[in-house]
CSV table of C-alpha atoms in Angstrom, one decimal:
chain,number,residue,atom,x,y,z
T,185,UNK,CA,2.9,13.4,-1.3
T,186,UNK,CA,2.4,10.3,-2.7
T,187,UNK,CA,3.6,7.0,-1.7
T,188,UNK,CA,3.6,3.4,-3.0
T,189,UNK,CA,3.5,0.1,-0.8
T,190,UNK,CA,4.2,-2.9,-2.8
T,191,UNK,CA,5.8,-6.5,-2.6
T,192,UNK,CA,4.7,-9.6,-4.2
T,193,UNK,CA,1.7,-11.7,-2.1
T,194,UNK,CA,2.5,-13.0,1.0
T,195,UNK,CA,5.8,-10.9,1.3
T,196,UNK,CA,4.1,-8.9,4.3
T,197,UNK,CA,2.9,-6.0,2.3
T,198,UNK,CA,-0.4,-5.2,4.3
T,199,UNK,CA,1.5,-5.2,7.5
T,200,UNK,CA,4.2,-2.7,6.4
T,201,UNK,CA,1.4,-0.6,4.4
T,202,UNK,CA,-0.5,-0.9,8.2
T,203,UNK,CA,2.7,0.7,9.6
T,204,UNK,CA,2.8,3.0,7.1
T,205,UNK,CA,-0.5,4.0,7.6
T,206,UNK,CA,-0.4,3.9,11.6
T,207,UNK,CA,2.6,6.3,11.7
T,208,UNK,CA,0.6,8.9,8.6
T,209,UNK,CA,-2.6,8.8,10.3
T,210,UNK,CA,-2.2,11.3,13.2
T,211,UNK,CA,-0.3,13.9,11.2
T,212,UNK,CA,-3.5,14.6,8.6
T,213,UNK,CA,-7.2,16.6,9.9
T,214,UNK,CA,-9.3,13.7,8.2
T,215,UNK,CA,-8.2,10.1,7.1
T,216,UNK,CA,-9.4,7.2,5.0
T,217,UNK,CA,-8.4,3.5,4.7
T,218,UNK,CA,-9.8,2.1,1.6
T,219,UNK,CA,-9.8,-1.6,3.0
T,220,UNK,CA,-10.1,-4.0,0.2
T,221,UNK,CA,-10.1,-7.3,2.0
T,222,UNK,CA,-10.6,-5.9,5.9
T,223,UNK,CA,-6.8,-5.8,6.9
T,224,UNK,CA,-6.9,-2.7,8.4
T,225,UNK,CA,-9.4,-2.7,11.6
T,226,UNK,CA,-6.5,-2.6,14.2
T,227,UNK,CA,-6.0,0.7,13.3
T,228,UNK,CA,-9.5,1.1,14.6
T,229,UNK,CA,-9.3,-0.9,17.9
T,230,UNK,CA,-5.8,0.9,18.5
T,231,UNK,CA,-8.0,4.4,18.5
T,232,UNK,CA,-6.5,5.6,15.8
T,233,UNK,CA,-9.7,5.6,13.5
T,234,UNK,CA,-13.0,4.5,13.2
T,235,UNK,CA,-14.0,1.5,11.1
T,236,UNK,CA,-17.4,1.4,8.9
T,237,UNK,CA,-18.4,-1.1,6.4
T,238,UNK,CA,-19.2,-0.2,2.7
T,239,UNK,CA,-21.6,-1.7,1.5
T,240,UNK,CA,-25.1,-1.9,-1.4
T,241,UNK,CA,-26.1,1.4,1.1
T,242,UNK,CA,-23.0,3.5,0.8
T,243,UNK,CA,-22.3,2.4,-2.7
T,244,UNK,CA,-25.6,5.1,-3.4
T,245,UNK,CA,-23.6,7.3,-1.6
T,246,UNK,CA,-22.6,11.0,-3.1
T,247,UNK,CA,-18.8,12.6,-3.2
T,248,UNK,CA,-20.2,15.7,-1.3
T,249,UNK,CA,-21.8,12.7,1.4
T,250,UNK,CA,-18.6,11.3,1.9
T,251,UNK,CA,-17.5,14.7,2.2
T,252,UNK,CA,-19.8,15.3,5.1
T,253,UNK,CA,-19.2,11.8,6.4
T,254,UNK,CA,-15.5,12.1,6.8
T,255,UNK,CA,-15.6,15.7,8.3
T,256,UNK,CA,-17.9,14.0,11.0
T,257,UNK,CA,-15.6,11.1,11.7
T,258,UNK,CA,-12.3,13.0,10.8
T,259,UNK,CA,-10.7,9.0,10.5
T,260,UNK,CA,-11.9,6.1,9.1
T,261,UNK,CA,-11.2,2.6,8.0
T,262,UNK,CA,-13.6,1.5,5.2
T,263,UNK,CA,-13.8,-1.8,4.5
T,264,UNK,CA,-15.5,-3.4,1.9
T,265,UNK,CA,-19.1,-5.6,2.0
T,266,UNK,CA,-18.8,-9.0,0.8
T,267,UNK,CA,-21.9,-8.2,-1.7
T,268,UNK,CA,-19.9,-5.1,-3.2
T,269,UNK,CA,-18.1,-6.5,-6.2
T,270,UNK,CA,-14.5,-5.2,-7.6
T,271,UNK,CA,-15.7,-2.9,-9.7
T,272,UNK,CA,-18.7,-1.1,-7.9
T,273,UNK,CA,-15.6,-1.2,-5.3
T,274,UNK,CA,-13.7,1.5,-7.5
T,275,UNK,CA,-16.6,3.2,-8.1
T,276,UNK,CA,-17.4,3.8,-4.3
T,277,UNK,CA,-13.7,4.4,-4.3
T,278,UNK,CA,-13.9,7.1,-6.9
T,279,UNK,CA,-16.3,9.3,-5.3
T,280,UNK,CA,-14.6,9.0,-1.3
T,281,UNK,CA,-11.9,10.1,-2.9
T,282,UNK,CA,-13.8,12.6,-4.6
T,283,UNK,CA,-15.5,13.5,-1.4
T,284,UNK,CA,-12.3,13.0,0.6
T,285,UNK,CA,-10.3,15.5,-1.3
T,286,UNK,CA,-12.7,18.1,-0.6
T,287,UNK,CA,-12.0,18.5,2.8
T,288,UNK,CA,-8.6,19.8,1.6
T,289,UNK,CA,-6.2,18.0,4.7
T,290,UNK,CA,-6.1,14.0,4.1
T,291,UNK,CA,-4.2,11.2,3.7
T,292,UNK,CA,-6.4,8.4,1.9
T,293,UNK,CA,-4.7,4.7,1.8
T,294,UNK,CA,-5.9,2.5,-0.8
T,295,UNK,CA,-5.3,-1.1,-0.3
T,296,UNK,CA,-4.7,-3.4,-3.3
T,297,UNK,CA,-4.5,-0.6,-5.5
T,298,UNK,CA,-4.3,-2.7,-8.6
T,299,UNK,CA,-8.0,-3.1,-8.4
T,300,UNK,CA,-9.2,0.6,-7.7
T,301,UNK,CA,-6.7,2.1,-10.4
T,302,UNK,CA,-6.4,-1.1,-12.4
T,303,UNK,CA,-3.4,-0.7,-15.8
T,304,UNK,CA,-6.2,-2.3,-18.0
T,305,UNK,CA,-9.2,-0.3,-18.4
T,306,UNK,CA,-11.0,3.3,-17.7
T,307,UNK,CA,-9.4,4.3,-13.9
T,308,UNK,CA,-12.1,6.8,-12.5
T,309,UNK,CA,-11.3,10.7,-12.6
T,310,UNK,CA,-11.1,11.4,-9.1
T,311,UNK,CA,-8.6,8.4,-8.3
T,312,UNK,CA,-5.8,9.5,-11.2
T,313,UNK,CA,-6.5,13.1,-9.7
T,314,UNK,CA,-5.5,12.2,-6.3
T,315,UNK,CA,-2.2,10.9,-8.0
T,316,UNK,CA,-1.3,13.7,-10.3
T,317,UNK,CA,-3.2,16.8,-8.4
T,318,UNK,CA,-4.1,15.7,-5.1
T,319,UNK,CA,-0.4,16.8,-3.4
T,320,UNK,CA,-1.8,20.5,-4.4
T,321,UNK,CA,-4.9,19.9,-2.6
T,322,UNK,CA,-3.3,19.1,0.4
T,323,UNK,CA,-4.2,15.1,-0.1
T,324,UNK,CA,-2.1,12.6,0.2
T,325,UNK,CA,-1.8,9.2,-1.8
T,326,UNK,CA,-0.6,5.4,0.0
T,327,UNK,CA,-1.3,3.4,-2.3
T,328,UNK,CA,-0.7,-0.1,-1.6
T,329,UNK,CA,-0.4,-3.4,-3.8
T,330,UNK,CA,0.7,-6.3,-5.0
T,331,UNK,CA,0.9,-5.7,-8.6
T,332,UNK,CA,3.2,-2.9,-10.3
T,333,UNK,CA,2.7,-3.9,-13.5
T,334,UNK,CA,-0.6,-4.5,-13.1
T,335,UNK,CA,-1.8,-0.5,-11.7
T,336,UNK,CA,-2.3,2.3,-13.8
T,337,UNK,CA,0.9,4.0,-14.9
T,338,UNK,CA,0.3,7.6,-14.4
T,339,UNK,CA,-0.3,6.6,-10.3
T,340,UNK,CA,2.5,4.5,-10.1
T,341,UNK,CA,5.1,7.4,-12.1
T,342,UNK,CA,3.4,10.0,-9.9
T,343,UNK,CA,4.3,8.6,-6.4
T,344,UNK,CA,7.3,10.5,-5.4
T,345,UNK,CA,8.1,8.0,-2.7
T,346,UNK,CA,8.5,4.0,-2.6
T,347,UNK,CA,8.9,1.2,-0.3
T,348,UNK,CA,9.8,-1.6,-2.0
T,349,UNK,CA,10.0,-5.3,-1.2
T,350,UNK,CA,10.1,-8.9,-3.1
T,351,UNK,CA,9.3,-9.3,-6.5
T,352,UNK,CA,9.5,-12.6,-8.5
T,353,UNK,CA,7.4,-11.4,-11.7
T,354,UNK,CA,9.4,-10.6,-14.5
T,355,UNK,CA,6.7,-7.9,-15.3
T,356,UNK,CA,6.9,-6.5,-11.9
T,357,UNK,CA,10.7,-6.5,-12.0
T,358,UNK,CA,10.3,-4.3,-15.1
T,359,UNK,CA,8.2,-2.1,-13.7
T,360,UNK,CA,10.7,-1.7,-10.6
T,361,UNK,CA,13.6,-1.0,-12.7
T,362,UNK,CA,11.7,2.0,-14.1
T,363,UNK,CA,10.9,3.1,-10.8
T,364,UNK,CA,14.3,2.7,-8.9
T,365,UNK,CA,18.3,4.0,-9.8
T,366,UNK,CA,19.6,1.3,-7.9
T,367,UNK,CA,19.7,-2.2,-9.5
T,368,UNK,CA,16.8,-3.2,-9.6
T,369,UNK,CA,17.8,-7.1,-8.8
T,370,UNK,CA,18.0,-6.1,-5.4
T,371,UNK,CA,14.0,-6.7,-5.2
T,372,UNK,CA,14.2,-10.3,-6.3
T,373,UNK,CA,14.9,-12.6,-3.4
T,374,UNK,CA,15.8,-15.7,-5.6
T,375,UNK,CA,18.8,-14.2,-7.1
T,376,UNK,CA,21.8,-15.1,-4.8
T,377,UNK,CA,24.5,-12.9,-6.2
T,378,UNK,CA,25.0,-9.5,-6.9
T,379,UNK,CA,28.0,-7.2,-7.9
T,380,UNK,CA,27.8,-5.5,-4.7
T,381,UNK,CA,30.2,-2.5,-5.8
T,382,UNK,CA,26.6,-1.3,-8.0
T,383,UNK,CA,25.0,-1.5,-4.5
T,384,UNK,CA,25.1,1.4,-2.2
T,385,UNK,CA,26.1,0.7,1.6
T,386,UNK,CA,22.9,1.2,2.8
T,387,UNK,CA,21.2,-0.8,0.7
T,388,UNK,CA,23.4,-3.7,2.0
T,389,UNK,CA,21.7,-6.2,4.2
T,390,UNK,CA,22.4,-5.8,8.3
T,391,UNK,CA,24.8,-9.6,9.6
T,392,UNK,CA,25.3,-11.4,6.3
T,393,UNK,CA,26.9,-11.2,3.2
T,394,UNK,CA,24.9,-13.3,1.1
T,395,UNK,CA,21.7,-13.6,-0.3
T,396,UNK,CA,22.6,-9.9,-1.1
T,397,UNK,CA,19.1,-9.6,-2.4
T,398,UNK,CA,15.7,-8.6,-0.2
T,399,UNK,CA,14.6,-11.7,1.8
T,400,UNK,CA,11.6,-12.5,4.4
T,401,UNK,CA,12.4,-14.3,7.2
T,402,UNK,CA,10.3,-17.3,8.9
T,403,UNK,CA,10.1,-18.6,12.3
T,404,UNK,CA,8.3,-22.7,12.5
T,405,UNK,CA,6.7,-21.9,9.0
T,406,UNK,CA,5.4,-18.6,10.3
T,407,UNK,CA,6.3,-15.2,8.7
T,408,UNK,CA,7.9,-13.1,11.5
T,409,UNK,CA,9.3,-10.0,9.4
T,410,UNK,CA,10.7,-8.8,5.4
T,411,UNK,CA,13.4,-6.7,4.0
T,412,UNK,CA,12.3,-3.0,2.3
T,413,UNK,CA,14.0,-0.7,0.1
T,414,UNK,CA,12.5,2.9,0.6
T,415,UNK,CA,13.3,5.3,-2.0
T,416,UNK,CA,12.0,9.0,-3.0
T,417,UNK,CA,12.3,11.8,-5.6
T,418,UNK,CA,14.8,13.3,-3.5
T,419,UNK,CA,17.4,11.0,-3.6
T,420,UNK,CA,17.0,9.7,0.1
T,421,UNK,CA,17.5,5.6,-0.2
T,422,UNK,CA,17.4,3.2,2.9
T,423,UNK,CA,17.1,-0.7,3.6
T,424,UNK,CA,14.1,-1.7,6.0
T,425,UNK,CA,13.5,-5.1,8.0
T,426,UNK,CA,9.8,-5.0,9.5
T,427,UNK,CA,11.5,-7.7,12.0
T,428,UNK,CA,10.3,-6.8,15.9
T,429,UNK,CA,8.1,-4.0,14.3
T,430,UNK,CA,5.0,-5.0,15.6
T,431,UNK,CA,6.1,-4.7,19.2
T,432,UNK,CA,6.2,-0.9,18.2
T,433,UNK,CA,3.3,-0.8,16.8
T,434,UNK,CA,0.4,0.3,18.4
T,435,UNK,CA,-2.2,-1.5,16.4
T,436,UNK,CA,-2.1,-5.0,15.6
T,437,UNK,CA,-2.6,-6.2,12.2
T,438,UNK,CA,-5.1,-8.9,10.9
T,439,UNK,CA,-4.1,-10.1,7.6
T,440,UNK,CA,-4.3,-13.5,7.1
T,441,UNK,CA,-1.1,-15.5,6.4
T,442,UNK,CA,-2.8,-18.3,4.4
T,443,UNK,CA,-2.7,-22.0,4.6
T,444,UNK,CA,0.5,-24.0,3.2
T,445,UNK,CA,0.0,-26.6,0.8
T,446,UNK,CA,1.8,-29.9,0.8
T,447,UNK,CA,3.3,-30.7,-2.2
């Protein structure tokens, strides 16, 4: 299966996609987290992988090394050297997926997905693969990012399940409407009314009647949880707060929130 992760920035996307990921992990022989910006090591210090840097070395590596590397580690978050840029990043993306795919039972989670299968220009064989042949193969697709509109469309049309939160970006609204059969304003939080006989009862929010649209919720400035829609090929549709989630977690996550600016 395939499944997409996305939300505008600072809506709390890494942390559900870490969740995500966290609750995946065990159920798959061998693993991979390709960690764009180093999000993802509590899944390592929880146990419930290993963590490795990639870096000028492993950028030489070979799909059939990666191959061997996984099969050896069986889980792994691989986050990326400061000295790899963006695009020899999707490169060393393409070929552990390559190599990952070989070894027939994994999930692979690509963070900021945008950049590895990226809507403008050439997306590498092996990634598109994961997204259109890969369920064969018996490997499975998270792919996680801030930017619909900006990933490549045949990974985004391909993913036969979504969790959905904020959007503000007209483009990205587009691309949701495409994606969902439930209206598709639902995803933007600044819209505070909604004909909610379109909306489905469990799509409605939990204790309040209005915004009817997603929302994230702050405690003293601080992010403390965000609304979700989850939807799949198979009709199943369900509204999801991350709110008290990481008390159930058994990793802790280590995005950064990002400083405030005063205007």
């Amino acid at each position: 299966m395939n499944l997409i992760v996305a939300a505008k920035s600072g809506w709390g996307k890494s942390f559900k996609g870490q969740e995500v990921l966290e609750k995946n992990l065990p159920d798959y022989e061998h693993a991979i987290v390709l960690d764009y910006k180093d999000e993802y090591r509590g899944l390592a210090k929880a146990g419930l992988a290993k963590w490795w840097i990639g870096g000028p070395k492993e950028f030489q590596w070979s799909p059939e090394t990666w191959r061997a590397f996984l099969e050896a580690n069986g889980a792994v978050v691989l986050a990326r050297h400061d000295r790899v840029t963006t695009e020899q990043w999707r490169e060393m993306s393409a070929r552990v997926v390559d190599g990952a795919r070989r070894t027939k039972d994994v999930v692979i989670g690509i963070d900021e997905a945008h950049w590895v299968a990226p809507q403008s220009g050439k997306v590498p064989d092996p990634i598109t693969g994961l997204a259109t042949t890969g369920r064969g193969e018996g490997a499975s697709g998270i792919w996680i990012t801030q930017r619909l509109a900006k990933a490549e469309e045949d990974v985004i049309s391909q993913c036969q399940g979504r969790v959905l939160g904020g959007f503000e970006s007209t483009a990205d609204l587009n691309k949701v409407e495409e994606l969902v059969e439930y209206p598709a304003d639902l995803h933007n939080p600044q819209i505070s009314t909604l004909n909610r006989e379109l909306i489905a009862d469990e799509l409605l929010p939990v204790g309040r009647t209005s915004p009817v649209s997603l929302q994230k919720h702050k405690e003293d400035g601080h992010l403390v949880g965000s609304e979700w829609i989850y939807s799949d090929d198979d009709g199943e549709r369900e509204r999801l707060d991350t709110r008290g989630l990481a008390a159930e977690m058994d990793s802790t996550h280590y995005g950064k929130e990002g400083k405030g600016l005063k205007v």
